[in-house]
mmCIF file of C-alpha atoms in Angstrom:
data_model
loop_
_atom_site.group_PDB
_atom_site.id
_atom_site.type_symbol
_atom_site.label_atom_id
_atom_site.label_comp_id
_atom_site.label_asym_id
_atom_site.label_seq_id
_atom_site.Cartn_x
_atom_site.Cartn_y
_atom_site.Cartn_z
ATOM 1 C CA UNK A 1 -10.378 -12.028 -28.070
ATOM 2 C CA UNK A 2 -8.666 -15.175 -26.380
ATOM 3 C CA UNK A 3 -7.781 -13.423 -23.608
ATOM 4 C CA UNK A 4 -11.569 -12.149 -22.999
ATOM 5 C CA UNK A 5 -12.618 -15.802 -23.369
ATOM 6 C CA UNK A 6 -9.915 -17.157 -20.954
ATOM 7 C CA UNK A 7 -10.973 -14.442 -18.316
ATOM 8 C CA UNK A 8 -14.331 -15.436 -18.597
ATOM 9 C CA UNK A 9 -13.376 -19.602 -18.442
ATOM 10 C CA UNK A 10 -11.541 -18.994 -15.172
ATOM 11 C CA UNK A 11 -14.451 -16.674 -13.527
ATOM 12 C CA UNK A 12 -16.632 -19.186 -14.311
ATOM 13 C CA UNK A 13 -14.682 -21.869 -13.034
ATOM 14 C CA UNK A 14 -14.012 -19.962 -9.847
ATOM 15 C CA UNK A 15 -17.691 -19.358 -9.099
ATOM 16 C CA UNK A 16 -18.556 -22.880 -9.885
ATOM 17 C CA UNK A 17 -15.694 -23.940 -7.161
ATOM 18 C CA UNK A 18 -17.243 -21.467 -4.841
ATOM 19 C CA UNK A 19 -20.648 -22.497 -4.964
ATOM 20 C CA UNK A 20 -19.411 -26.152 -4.608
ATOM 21 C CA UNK A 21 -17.820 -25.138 -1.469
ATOM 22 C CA UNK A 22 -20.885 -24.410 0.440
ATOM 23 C CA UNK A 23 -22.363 -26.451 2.957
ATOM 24 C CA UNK A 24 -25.895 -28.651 2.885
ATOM 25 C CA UNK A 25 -26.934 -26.556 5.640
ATOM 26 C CA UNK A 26 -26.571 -22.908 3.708
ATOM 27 C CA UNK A 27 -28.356 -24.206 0.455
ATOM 28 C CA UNK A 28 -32.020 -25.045 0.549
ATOM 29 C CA UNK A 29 -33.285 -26.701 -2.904
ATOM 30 C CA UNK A 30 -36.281 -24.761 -4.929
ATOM 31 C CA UNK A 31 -36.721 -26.957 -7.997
ATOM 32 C CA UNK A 32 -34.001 -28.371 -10.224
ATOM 33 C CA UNK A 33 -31.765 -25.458 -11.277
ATOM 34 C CA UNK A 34 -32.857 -22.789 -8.266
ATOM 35 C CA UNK A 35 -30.910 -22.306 -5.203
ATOM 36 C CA UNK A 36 -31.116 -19.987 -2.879
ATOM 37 C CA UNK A 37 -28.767 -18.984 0.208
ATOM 38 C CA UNK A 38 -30.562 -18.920 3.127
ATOM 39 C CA UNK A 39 -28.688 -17.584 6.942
ATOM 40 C CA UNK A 40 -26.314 -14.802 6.972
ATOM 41 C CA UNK A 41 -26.256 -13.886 3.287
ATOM 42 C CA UNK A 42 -30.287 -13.200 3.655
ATOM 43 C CA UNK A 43 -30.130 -10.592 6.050
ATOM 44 C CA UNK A 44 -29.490 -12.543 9.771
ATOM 45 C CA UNK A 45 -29.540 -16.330 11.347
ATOM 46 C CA UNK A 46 -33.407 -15.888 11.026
ATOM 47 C CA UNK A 47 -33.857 -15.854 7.322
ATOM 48 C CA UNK A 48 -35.358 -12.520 7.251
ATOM 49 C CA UNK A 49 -34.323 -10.632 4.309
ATOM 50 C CA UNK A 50 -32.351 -7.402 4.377
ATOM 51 C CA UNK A 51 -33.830 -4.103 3.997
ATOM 52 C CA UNK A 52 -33.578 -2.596 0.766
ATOM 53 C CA UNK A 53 -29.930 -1.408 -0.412
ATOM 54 C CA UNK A 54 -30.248 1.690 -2.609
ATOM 55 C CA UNK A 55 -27.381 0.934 -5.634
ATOM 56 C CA UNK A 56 -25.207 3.283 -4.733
ATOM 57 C CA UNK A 57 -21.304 2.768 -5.936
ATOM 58 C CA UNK A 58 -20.315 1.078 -2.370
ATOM 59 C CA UNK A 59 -23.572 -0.910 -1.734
ATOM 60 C CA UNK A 60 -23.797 -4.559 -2.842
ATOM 61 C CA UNK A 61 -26.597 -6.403 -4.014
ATOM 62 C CA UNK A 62 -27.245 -10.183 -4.553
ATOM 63 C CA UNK A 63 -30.472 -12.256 -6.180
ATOM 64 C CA UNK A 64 -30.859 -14.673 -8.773
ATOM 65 C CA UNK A 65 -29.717 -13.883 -12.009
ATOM 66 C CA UNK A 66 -32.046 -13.205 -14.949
ATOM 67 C CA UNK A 67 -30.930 -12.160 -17.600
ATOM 68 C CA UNK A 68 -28.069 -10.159 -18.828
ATOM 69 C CA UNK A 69 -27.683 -7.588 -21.590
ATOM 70 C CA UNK A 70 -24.731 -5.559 -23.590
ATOM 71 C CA UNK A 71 -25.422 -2.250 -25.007
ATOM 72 C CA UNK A 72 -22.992 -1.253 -27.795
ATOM 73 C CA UNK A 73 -21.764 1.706 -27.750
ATOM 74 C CA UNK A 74 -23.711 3.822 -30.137
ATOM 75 C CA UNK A 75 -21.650 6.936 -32.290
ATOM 76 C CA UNK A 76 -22.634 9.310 -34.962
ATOM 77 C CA UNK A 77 -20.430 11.266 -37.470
ATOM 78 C CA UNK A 78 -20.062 14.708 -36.456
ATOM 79 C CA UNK A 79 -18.504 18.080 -37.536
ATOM 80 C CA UNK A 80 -15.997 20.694 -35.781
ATOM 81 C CA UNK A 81 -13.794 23.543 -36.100
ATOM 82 C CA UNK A 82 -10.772 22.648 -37.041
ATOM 83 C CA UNK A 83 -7.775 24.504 -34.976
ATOM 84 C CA UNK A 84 -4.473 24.866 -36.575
ATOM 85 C CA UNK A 85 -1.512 26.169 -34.776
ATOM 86 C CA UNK A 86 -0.207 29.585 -36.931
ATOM 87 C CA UNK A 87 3.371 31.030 -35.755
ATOM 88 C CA UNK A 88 4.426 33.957 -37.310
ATOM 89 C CA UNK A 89 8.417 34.959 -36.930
ATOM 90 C CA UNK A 90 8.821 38.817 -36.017
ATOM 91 C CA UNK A 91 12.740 39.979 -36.532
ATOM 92 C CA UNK A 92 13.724 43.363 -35.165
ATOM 93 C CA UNK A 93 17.514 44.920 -35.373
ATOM 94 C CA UNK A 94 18.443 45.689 -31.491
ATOM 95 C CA UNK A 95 20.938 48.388 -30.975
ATOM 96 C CA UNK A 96 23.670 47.793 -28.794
ATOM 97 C CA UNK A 97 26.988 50.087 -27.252
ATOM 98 C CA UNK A 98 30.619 49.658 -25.492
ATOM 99 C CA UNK A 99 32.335 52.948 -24.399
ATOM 100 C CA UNK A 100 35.987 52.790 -23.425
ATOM 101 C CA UNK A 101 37.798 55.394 -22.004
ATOM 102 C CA UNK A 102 37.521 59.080 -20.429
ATOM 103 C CA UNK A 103 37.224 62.798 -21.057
ATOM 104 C CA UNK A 104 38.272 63.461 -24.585
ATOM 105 C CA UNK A 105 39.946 59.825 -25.275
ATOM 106 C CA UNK A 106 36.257 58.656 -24.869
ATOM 107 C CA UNK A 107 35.748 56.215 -27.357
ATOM 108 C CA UNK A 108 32.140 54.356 -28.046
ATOM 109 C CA UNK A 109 31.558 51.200 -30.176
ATOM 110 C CA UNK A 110 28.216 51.360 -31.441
ATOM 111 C CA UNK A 111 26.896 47.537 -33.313
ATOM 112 C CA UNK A 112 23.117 46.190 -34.027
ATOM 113 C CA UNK A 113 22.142 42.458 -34.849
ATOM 114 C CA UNK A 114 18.568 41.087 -35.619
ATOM 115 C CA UNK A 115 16.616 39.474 -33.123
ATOM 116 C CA UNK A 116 14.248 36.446 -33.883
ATOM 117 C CA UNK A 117 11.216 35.728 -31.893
ATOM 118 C CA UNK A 118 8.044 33.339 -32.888
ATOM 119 C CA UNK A 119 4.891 33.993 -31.520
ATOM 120 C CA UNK A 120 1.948 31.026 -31.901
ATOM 121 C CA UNK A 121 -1.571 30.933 -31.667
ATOM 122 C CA UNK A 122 -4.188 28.340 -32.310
ATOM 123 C CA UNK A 123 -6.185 29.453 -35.649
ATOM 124 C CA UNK A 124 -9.413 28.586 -37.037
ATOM 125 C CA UNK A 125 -8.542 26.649 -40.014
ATOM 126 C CA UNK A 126 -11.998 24.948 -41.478
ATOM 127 C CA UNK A 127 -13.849 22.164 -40.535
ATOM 128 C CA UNK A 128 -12.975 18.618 -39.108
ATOM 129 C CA UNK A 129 -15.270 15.485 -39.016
ATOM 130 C CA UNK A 130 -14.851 12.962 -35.753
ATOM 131 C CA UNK A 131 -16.461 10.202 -34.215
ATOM 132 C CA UNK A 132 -18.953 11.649 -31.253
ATOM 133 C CA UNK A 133 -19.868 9.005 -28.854
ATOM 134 C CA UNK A 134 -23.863 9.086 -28.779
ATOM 135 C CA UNK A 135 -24.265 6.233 -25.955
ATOM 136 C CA UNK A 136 -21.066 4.605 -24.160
ATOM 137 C CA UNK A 137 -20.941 0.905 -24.088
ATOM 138 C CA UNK A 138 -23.146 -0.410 -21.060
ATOM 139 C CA UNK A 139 -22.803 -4.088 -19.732
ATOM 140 C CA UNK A 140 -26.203 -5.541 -17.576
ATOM 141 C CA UNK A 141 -27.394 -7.613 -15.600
ATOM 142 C CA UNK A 142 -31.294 -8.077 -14.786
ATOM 143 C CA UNK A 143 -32.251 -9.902 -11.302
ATOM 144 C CA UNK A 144 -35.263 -11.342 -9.196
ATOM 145 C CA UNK A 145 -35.704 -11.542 -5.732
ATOM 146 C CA UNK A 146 -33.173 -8.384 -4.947
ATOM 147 C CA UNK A 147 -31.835 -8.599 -1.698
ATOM 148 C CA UNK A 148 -34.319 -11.818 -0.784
ATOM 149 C CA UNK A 149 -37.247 -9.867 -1.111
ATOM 150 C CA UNK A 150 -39.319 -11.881 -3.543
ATOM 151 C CA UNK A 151 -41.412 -8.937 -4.725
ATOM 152 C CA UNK A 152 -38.337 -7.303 -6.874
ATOM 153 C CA UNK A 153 -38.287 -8.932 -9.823
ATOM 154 C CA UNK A 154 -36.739 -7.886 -12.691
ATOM 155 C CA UNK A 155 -34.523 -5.857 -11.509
ATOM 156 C CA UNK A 156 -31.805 -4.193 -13.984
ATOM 157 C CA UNK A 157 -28.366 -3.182 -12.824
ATOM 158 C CA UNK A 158 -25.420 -1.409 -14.934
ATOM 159 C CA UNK A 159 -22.022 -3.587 -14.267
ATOM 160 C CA UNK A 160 -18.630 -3.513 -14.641
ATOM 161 C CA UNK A 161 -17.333 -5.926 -17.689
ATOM 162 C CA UNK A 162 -15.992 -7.912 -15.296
ATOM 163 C CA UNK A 163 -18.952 -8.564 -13.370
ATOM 164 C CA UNK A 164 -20.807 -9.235 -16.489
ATOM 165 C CA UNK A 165 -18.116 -11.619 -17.720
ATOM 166 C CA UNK A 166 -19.110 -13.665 -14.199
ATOM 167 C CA UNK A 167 -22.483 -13.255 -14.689
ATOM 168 C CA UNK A 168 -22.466 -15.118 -18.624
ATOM 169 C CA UNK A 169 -20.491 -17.818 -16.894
ATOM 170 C CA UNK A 170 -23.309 -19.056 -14.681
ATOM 171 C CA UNK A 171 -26.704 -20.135 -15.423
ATOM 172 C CA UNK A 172 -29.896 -18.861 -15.248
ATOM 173 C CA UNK A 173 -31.453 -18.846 -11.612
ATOM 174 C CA UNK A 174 -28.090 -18.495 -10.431
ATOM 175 C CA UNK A 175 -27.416 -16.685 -7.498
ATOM 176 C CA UNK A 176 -24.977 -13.402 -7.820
ATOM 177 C CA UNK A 177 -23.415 -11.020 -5.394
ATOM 178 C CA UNK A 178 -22.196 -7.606 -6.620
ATOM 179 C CA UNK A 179 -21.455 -4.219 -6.839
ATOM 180 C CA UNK A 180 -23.443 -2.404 -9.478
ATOM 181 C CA UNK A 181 -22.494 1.116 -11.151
ATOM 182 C CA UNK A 182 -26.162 2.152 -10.684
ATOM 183 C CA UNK A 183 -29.593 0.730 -11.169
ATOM 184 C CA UNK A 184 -31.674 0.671 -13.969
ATOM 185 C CA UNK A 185 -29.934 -0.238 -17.782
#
């Protein structure tokens, strides 16, 4: 647990230095908590914003952040067959023979000993009950003005945890760039 919050303290610290590194010239002022970058991250010198990025795993999107949302992971008790491993040992006596000798001074030693071998197999034994994972845990983000078009709002994203964990750190209206698993949440 303290090492979850201290990963999120220094993300949050780190995009708080990052955004005070900007310029006057890159940030242009929309009320008192809204910022937007304006220039190269929008899509070109001209302000024009980029054409829609479909979330794919190696495209990157940016906009103001929303809201944000984890999804537990959701399990149900279920039932299986139970395999058991079953080895049986078969013994058998093996025959075995020395001859010495030639013509009538022939002589032949005749002895047997018992052979061990185990054979396995993997048995129905019963029933077994396990934890089946209904819905896996989901971290999201929601965001408005995707890709500086102001007519996608509300956008919802699946993250990594880590992007998440950056994402609680800053404040709503924030601006975030990232790589999302897929859209929708």
């Amino acid at each position: 647990m303290f090492k979850r919050l201290a990963t999120a303290a220094v993300t949050a610290v780190l995009i708080a230095g990052l955004g005070a590194c900007g310029s006057g010239a890159e940030v242009k002022e929309n009320g008192p908590d809204r910022s937007v970058r304006t220039g190269q991250g929008s899509g070109g010198a001209t302000g024009t914003p980029r054409p829609h990025a479909s979330a794919t795993a190696d495209a990157t999107v940016f906009g103001l952040r929303d809201d944000i949302r984890h999804r537990a992971a959701r399990t149900t008790r279920a039932t299986r067959p139970r395999m058991t491993k079953k080895c049986t040992t078969v013994t058998r006596r093996v025959r075995h023979s020395t001859s010495s000798g030639s013509g009538k001074k022939r002589h032949t030693r005749t002895w047997y000993s018992t052979e061990h071998s185990r054979t396995c197999k993997r048995v129905r034994s019963g029933t077994e009950t396990y934890t089946r994972v209904v819905r896996r845990e989901q971290w999201c983000v929601s965001l408005d003005d995707v890709d500086g078009n102001a007519r996608r709002d509300d956008v919802w994203y699946e993250v990594s945890r880590t992007t998440y964990d950056a994402a609680v750190g800053t404040d709503r209206h924030a601006r975030l760039d990232f790589t999302p698993r897929h859209e929708g949440c």
